[in-house]
XYZ file of C-alpha atoms in Angstrom:
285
model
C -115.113 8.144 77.653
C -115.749 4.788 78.425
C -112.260 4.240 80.046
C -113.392 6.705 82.249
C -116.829 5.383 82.836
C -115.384 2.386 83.442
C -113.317 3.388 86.233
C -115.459 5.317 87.550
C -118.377 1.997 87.963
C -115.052 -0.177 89.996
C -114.487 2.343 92.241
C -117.642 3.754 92.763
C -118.668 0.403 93.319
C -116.237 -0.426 95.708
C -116.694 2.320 97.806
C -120.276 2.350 97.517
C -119.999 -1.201 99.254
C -117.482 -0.500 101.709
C -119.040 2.668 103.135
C -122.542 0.511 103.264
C -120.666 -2.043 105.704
C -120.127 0.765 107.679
C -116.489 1.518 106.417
C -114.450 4.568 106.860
C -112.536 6.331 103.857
C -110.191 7.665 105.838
C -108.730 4.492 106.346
C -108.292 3.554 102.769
C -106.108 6.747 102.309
C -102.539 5.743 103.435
C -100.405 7.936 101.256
C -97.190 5.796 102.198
C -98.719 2.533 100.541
C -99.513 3.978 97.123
C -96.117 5.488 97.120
C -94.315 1.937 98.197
C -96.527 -0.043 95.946
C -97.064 2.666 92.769
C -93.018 3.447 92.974
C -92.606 -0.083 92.587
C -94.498 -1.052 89.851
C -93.497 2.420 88.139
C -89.707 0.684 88.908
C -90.260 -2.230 87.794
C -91.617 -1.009 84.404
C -88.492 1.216 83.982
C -86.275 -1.928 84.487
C -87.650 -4.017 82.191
C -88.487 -1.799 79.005
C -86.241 0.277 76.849
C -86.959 3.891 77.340
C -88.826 4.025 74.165
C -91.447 1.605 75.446
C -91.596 3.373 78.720
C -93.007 6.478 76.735
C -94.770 5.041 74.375
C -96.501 3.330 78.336
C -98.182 6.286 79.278
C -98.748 7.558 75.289
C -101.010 4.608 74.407
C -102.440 5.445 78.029
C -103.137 8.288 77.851
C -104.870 8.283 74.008
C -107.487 5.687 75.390
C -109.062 8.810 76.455
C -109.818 9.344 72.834
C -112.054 7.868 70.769
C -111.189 5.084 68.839
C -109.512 5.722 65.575
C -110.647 2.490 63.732
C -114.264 3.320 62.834
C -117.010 3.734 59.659
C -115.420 7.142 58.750
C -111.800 5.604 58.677
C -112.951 2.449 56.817
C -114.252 4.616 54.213
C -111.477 7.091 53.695
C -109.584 3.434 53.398
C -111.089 2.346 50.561
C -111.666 5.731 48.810
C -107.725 6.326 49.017
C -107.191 2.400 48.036
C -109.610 2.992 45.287
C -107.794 6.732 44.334
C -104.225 4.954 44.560
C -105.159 1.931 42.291
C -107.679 4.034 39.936
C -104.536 5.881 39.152
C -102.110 3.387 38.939
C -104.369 1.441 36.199
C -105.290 4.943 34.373
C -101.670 5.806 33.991
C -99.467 2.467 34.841
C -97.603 2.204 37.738
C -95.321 4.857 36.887
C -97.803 7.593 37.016
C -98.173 6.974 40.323
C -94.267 6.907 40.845
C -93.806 10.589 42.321
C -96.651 9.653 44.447
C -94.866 6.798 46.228
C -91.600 8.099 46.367
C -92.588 11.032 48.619
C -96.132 9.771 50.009
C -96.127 12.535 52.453
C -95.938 15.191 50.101
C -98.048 13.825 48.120
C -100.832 15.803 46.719
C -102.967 12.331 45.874
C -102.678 11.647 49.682
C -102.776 14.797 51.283
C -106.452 14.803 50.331
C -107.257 11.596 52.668
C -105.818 13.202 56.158
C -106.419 10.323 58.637
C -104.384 7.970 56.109
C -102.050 10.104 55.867
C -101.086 10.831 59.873
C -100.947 6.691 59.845
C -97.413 6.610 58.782
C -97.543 2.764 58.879
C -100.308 2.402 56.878
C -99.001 4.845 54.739
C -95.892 3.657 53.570
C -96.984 -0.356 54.143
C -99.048 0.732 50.642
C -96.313 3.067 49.124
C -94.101 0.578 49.389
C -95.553 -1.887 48.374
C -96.243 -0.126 45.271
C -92.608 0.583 44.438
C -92.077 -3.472 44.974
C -94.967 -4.021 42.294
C -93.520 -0.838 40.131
C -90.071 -2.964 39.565
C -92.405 -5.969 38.390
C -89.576 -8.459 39.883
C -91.591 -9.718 42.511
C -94.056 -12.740 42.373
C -97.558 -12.472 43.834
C -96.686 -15.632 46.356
C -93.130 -13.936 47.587
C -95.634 -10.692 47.151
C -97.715 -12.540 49.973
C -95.161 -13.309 52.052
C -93.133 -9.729 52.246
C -96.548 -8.384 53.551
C -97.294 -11.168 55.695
C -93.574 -10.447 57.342
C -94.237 -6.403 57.816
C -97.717 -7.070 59.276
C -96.390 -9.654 61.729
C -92.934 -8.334 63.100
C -94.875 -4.805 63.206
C -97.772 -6.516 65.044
C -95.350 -8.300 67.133
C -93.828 -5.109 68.162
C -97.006 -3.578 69.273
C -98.169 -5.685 71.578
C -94.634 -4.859 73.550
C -96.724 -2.002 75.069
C -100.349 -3.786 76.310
C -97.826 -6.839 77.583
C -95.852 -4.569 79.624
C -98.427 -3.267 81.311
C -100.151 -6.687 81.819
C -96.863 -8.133 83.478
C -96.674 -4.929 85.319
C -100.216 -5.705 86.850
C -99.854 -9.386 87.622
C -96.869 -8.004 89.840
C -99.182 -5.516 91.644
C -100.869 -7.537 93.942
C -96.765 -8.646 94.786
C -96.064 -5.083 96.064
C -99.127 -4.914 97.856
C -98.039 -7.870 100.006
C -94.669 -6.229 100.559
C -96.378 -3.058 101.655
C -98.388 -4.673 103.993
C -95.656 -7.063 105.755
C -93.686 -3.512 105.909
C -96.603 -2.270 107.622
C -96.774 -5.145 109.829
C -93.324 -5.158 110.312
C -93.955 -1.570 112.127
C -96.993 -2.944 113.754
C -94.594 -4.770 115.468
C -93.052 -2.331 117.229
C -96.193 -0.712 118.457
C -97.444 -4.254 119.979
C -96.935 -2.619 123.315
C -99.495 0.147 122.784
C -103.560 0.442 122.864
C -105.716 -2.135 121.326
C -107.080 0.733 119.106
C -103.644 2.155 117.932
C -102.228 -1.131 117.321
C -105.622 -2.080 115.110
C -105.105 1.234 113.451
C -101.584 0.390 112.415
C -102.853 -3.441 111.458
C -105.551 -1.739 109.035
C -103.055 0.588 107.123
C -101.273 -2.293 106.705
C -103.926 -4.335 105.138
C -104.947 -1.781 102.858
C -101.125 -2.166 101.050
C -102.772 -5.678 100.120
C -105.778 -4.304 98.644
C -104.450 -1.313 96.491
C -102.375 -3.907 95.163
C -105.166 -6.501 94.125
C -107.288 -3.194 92.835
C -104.728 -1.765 90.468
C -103.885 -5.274 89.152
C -107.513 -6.483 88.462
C -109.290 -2.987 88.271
C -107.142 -0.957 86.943
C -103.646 -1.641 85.088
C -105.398 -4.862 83.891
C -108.317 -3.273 81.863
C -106.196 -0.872 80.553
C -103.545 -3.308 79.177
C -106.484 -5.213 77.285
C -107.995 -1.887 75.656
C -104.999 -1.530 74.577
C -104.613 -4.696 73.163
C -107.873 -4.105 71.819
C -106.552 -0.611 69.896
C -103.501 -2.687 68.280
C -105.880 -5.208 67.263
C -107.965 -2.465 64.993
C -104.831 -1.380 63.817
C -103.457 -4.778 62.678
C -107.079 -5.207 60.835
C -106.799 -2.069 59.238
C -103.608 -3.088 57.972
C -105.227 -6.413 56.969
C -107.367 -4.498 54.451
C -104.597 -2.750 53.025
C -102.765 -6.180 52.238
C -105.805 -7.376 51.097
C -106.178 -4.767 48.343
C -102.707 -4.751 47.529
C -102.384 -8.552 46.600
C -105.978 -8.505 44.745
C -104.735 -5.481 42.393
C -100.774 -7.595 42.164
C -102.763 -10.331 40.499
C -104.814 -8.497 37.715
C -107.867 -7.298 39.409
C -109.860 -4.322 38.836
C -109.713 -1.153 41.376
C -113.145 -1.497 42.435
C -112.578 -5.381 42.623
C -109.725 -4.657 44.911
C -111.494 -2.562 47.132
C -114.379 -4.786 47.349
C -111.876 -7.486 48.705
C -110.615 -4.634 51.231
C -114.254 -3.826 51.664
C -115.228 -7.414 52.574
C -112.435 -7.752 55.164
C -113.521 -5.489 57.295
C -115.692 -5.989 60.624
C -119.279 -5.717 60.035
C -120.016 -3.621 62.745
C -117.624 -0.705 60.696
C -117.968 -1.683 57.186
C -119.108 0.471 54.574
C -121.900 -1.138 52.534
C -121.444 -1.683 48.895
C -123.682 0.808 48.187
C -121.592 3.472 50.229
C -118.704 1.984 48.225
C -120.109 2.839 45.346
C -120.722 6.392 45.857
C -117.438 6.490 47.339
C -115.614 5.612 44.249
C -117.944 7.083 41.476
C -117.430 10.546 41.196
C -113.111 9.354 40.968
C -114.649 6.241 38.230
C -116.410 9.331 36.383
Protein backbone atom coordinates (compact mmCIF):
# COMPACT_ATOMS: atom_id res chain seq x y z
CA UNK A 1 0.00 0.00 0.00
CA UNK A 2 2.47 2.40 0.63
CA UNK A 3 4.41 1.63 -2.64
CA UNK A 4 1.42 2.66 -4.13
CA UNK A 5 0.80 5.70 -2.07
CA UNK A 6 4.00 6.58 -2.72
CA UNK A 7 3.75 6.74 -6.32
CA UNK A 8 0.85 8.04 -6.38
CA UNK A 9 2.24 11.55 -4.05
CA UNK A 10 5.44 11.88 -7.14
CA UNK A 11 3.22 11.90 -9.74
CA UNK A 12 0.39 13.50 -8.46
CA UNK A 13 2.70 15.99 -7.42
CA UNK A 14 4.26 16.49 -10.53
CA UNK A 15 1.37 16.92 -12.43
CA UNK A 16 -0.36 18.86 -9.95
CA UNK A 17 2.59 21.44 -10.56
CA UNK A 18 2.86 21.24 -14.13
CA UNK A 19 -0.83 21.70 -14.94
CA UNK A 20 -0.70 24.85 -12.30
CA UNK A 21 2.07 26.49 -14.68
CA UNK A 22 -0.37 26.22 -17.14
CA UNK A 23 0.93 22.86 -18.70
CA UNK A 24 -0.76 20.57 -21.04
CA UNK A 25 -0.92 16.64 -20.47
CA UNK A 26 -1.21 15.94 -23.73
CA UNK A 27 2.16 16.83 -24.28
CA UNK A 28 3.69 14.62 -21.71
CA UNK A 29 2.07 11.57 -23.51
CA UNK A 30 4.51 10.63 -26.37
CA UNK A 31 3.97 6.92 -26.64
CA UNK A 32 7.25 6.58 -28.87
CA UNK A 33 9.55 7.86 -25.91
CA UNK A 34 8.41 5.42 -23.23
CA UNK A 35 8.76 2.71 -25.74
CA UNK A 36 12.55 3.93 -26.84
CA UNK A 37 13.50 4.66 -23.31
CA UNK A 38 11.35 1.66 -21.28
CA UNK A 39 12.62 -0.98 -24.18
CA UNK A 40 15.92 0.10 -23.32
CA UNK A 41 16.22 -0.15 -19.88
CA UNK A 42 13.96 -3.44 -20.08
CA UNK A 43 17.20 -4.42 -22.64
CA UNK A 44 19.60 -3.52 -20.78
CA UNK A 45 18.37 -5.51 -17.71
CA UNK A 46 18.03 -8.66 -19.92
CA UNK A 47 21.75 -8.24 -20.95
CA UNK A 48 23.21 -8.00 -17.89
CA UNK A 49 21.34 -10.61 -15.55
CA UNK A 50 20.96 -14.31 -15.88
CA UNK A 51 17.42 -15.18 -16.64
CA UNK A 52 16.85 -16.22 -13.15
CA UNK A 53 17.48 -12.72 -11.86
CA UNK A 54 15.41 -11.25 -14.59
CA UNK A 55 12.33 -13.11 -12.97
CA UNK A 56 13.05 -12.98 -9.77
CA UNK A 57 13.12 -8.55 -11.18
CA UNK A 58 9.62 -8.24 -11.51
CA UNK A 59 8.81 -11.11 -8.52
CA UNK A 60 10.38 -9.02 -5.73
CA UNK A 61 8.44 -6.14 -7.69
CA UNK A 62 5.68 -7.11 -7.79
CA UNK A 63 5.39 -8.62 -3.86
CA UNK A 64 6.15 -4.97 -2.60
CA UNK A 65 2.54 -4.72 -3.12
CA UNK A 66 2.23 -6.91 -0.11
CA UNK A 67 2.71 -6.27 3.18
CA UNK A 68 5.81 -6.82 4.71
CA UNK A 69 6.54 -10.28 5.90
CA UNK A 70 9.03 -9.37 8.74
CA UNK A 71 6.68 -8.17 11.50
CA UNK A 72 5.44 -8.81 15.48
CA UNK A 73 3.41 -11.90 14.33
CA UNK A 74 6.51 -13.42 12.45
CA UNK A 75 8.93 -12.55 15.29
CA UNK A 76 6.80 -14.47 17.52
CA UNK A 77 6.10 -17.59 15.55
CA UNK A 78 10.21 -17.28 15.43
CA UNK A 79 10.82 -17.77 18.73
CA UNK A 80 7.87 -20.10 19.58
CA UNK A 81 9.25 -22.59 16.79
CA UNK A 82 13.03 -21.80 18.10
CA UNK A 83 11.74 -22.44 21.52
CA UNK A 84 9.54 -25.84 20.18
CA UNK A 85 12.77 -27.03 18.17
CA UNK A 86 15.25 -26.62 21.14
CA UNK A 87 12.54 -27.61 23.98
CA UNK A 88 12.60 -30.85 22.12
CA UNK A 89 15.96 -31.32 21.33
CA UNK A 90 16.92 -30.91 25.24
CA UNK A 91 13.72 -33.14 26.33
CA UNK A 92 14.79 -35.95 24.11
CA UNK A 93 18.62 -35.21 22.88
CA UNK A 94 19.34 -34.29 19.63
CA UNK A 95 18.29 -37.41 18.18
CA UNK A 96 14.70 -37.06 19.01
CA UNK A 97 14.59 -34.37 16.96
CA UNK A 98 16.47 -36.34 14.11
CA UNK A 99 13.31 -37.29 11.86
CA UNK A 100 12.43 -33.75 12.32
CA UNK A 101 15.51 -32.36 10.56
CA UNK A 102 15.96 -34.81 8.07
CA UNK A 103 12.63 -34.04 6.35
CA UNK A 104 11.79 -30.43 7.88
CA UNK A 105 9.06 -30.05 5.42
CA UNK A 106 7.20 -32.92 6.40
CA UNK A 107 7.63 -32.35 9.52
CA UNK A 108 4.77 -32.50 11.85
CA UNK A 109 6.84 -30.22 14.65
CA UNK A 110 7.03 -27.57 11.83
CA UNK A 111 4.04 -27.86 9.97
CA UNK A 112 2.38 -26.29 13.00
CA UNK A 113 4.42 -22.82 12.56
CA UNK A 114 3.24 -22.09 8.70
CA UNK A 115 5.07 -18.79 7.94
CA UNK A 116 8.45 -20.63 9.06
CA UNK A 117 7.78 -23.15 7.25
CA UNK A 118 7.05 -21.40 3.52
CA UNK A 119 10.69 -19.64 4.44
CA UNK A 120 12.64 -22.43 2.99
CA UNK A 121 15.87 -20.56 3.92
CA UNK A 122 15.12 -20.07 7.23
CA UNK A 123 13.96 -23.37 7.39
CA UNK A 124 16.66 -25.47 6.56
CA UNK A 125 19.51 -22.64 7.78
CA UNK A 126 18.07 -24.21 11.41
CA UNK A 127 17.60 -27.90 10.23
CA UNK A 128 20.79 -27.94 9.23
CA UNK A 129 22.35 -26.63 11.48
CA UNK A 130 20.94 -29.07 13.78
CA UNK A 131 22.22 -32.12 11.92
CA UNK A 132 25.89 -30.26 12.15
CA UNK A 133 25.34 -30.06 16.08
CA UNK A 134 23.61 -33.79 16.00
CA UNK A 135 27.20 -35.27 14.73
CA UNK A 136 28.82 -33.31 17.79
CA UNK A 137 32.13 -32.89 15.48
CA UNK A 138 31.86 -29.38 15.13
CA UNK A 139 33.28 -26.64 17.51
CA UNK A 140 31.14 -23.69 18.60
CA UNK A 141 33.93 -21.12 16.94
CA UNK A 142 34.02 -23.20 13.38
CA UNK A 143 30.07 -23.44 14.52
CA UNK A 144 30.25 -19.50 14.20
CA UNK A 145 31.86 -19.31 11.24
CA UNK A 146 29.73 -22.00 8.96
CA UNK A 147 26.72 -19.69 9.85
CA UNK A 148 28.45 -16.57 9.41
CA UNK A 149 29.41 -18.03 5.66
CA UNK A 150 25.53 -19.14 4.77
CA UNK A 151 24.20 -15.78 6.07
CA UNK A 152 26.73 -13.79 4.04
CA UNK A 153 27.08 -15.55 0.52
CA UNK A 154 23.08 -15.90 0.84
CA UNK A 155 22.88 -12.18 1.73
CA UNK A 156 25.30 -11.44 -0.92
CA UNK A 157 23.14 -13.11 -3.40
CA UNK A 158 20.11 -11.15 -2.56
CA UNK A 159 21.04 -7.98 -3.01
CA UNK A 160 21.76 -9.16 -6.91
CA UNK A 161 18.07 -8.19 -7.37
CA UNK A 162 17.66 -4.39 -5.56
CA UNK A 163 21.34 -3.69 -7.37
CA UNK A 164 20.05 -4.54 -10.67
CA UNK A 165 17.44 -2.46 -10.58
CA UNK A 166 19.47 0.44 -9.05
CA UNK A 167 22.08 0.22 -12.01
CA UNK A 168 19.15 -0.11 -14.24
CA UNK A 169 17.88 3.38 -12.94
CA UNK A 170 21.11 5.32 -12.86
CA UNK A 171 21.06 4.38 -16.71
CA UNK A 172 17.53 5.85 -17.16
CA UNK A 173 18.12 9.29 -17.30
CA UNK A 174 20.96 7.89 -20.26
CA UNK A 175 18.05 6.72 -22.49
CA UNK A 176 16.15 9.67 -21.91
CA UNK A 177 18.92 11.76 -23.48
CA UNK A 178 19.07 9.37 -26.41
CA UNK A 179 15.35 9.70 -26.89
CA UNK A 180 15.43 13.18 -26.94
CA UNK A 181 18.57 13.78 -29.41
CA UNK A 182 16.45 11.11 -31.61
CA UNK A 183 13.71 13.44 -31.31
CA UNK A 184 15.79 16.29 -32.15
CA UNK A 185 17.41 14.55 -34.69
CA UNK A 186 13.76 14.52 -36.47
CA UNK A 187 13.23 18.04 -35.41
CA UNK A 188 15.72 18.56 -37.76
CA UNK A 189 14.12 17.70 -40.62
CA UNK A 190 11.02 19.68 -39.91
CA UNK A 191 13.25 23.02 -39.39
CA UNK A 192 11.61 24.20 -42.56
CA UNK A 193 8.06 24.14 -41.20
CA UNK A 194 5.81 26.50 -38.74
CA UNK A 195 7.20 27.92 -35.63
CA UNK A 196 4.38 25.98 -33.81
CA UNK A 197 5.00 22.51 -35.47
CA UNK A 198 8.61 22.73 -35.14
CA UNK A 199 8.09 23.72 -31.14
CA UNK A 200 5.72 20.83 -31.03
CA UNK A 201 8.31 18.41 -32.31
CA UNK A 202 11.13 20.25 -29.89
CA UNK A 203 8.69 19.50 -26.80
CA UNK A 204 8.18 15.69 -27.53
CA UNK A 205 11.59 15.64 -27.67
CA UNK A 206 12.28 17.11 -24.35
CA UNK A 207 9.91 15.06 -22.63
CA UNK A 208 12.36 11.75 -23.64
CA UNK A 209 14.71 13.69 -21.07
CA UNK A 210 12.28 13.90 -18.41
CA UNK A 211 10.65 10.34 -18.38
CA UNK A 212 14.09 9.38 -18.10
CA UNK A 213 15.11 11.53 -14.95
CA UNK A 214 11.41 10.46 -13.44
CA UNK A 215 11.77 6.71 -13.67
CA UNK A 216 15.39 6.91 -12.40
CA UNK A 217 14.76 9.17 -9.30
CA UNK A 218 10.91 8.54 -8.86
CA UNK A 219 10.40 5.46 -9.73
CA UNK A 220 12.96 2.44 -10.43
CA UNK A 221 15.05 4.15 -7.67
CA UNK A 222 12.55 3.84 -4.70
CA UNK A 223 11.70 0.62 -5.66
CA UNK A 224 15.28 -0.79 -5.75
CA UNK A 225 15.76 0.58 -2.04
CA UNK A 226 12.39 -1.09 -0.67
CA UNK A 227 13.70 -3.76 -1.87
CA UNK A 228 16.82 -3.51 -0.32
CA UNK A 229 14.91 -2.71 2.60
CA UNK A 230 12.82 -6.35 2.34
CA UNK A 231 16.33 -8.31 2.08
CA UNK A 232 17.48 -6.43 4.94
CA UNK A 233 14.43 -7.92 7.28
CA UNK A 234 15.19 -11.06 5.90
CA UNK A 235 18.95 -11.12 6.67
CA UNK A 236 17.82 -9.97 10.43
CA UNK A 237 15.48 -12.61 10.68
CA UNK A 238 18.09 -14.90 9.82
CA UNK A 239 20.31 -13.11 12.38
CA UNK A 240 17.98 -14.35 15.14
CA UNK A 241 18.02 -17.74 14.01
CA UNK A 242 21.98 -17.82 14.24
CA UNK A 243 21.70 -16.22 17.29
CA UNK A 244 19.66 -18.99 18.93
CA UNK A 245 21.45 -21.62 17.32
CA UNK A 246 25.02 -20.72 18.70
CA UNK A 247 23.49 -19.82 22.34
CA UNK A 248 21.83 -23.48 22.56
CA UNK A 249 25.61 -25.06 20.71
CA UNK A 250 27.24 -23.74 23.85
CA UNK A 251 25.05 -25.18 26.76
CA UNK A 252 22.29 -22.76 27.17
CA UNK A 253 18.84 -23.28 28.15
CA UNK A 254 15.82 -23.11 25.44
CA UNK A 255 14.29 -20.20 26.93
CA UNK A 256 17.89 -18.67 27.35
CA UNK A 257 18.33 -19.19 23.68
CA UNK A 258 15.34 -17.60 22.68
CA UNK A 259 15.82 -14.73 24.88
CA UNK A 260 19.17 -14.11 22.93
CA UNK A 261 16.97 -14.48 19.60
CA UNK A 262 14.44 -12.37 21.40
CA UNK A 263 16.93 -9.57 22.20
CA UNK A 264 18.21 -9.38 18.60
CA UNK A 265 15.43 -8.33 17.19
CA UNK A 266 14.33 -4.60 16.24
CA UNK A 267 12.43 -2.96 18.88
CA UNK A 268 9.88 -1.66 16.86
CA UNK A 269 8.82 -5.76 16.16
CA UNK A 270 10.00 -7.45 19.19
CA UNK A 271 7.96 -9.46 21.32
CA UNK A 272 8.28 -8.42 24.98
CA UNK A 273 9.49 -10.86 27.49
CA UNK A 274 6.35 -11.10 28.84
CA UNK A 275 4.78 -12.20 25.38
CA UNK A 276 7.76 -14.59 25.37
CA UNK A 277 6.75 -16.04 28.18
CA UNK A 278 3.31 -16.93 27.35
CA UNK A 279 4.62 -17.96 24.15
CA UNK A 280 6.70 -20.70 25.47
CA UNK A 281 4.70 -21.81 28.64
CA UNK A 282 2.00 -23.85 27.70
CA UNK A 283 5.17 -26.06 25.41
CA UNK A 284 7.49 -25.55 29.13
CA UNK A 285 4.23 -27.11 30.88
Amino acid sequence: MFIIVGLVVVFGSIIAGYTMHGGNIVVLIQVSEFIIIGGAGLGAIIVGNKPSVVKRIFSQTFALLRPNPYNRQTYAELLQVLYDVFYTARRDGLVGIESHIENPEDSELFKKYPTFRQNKHALYFLADTMKVMLTGAVEDHHLSEILELDLEQYHEEAMIVPNAIARAGDAMPGFGIVAAVLGVIITMGHIGGSPTEVGQSVAAALVGTFIGILLAYGVMGPIAQAIEGRVRGEHAYMKCVRTALLSFARGDPPITSVEFARRNIDPEDRPSFAELEELTRKKGN
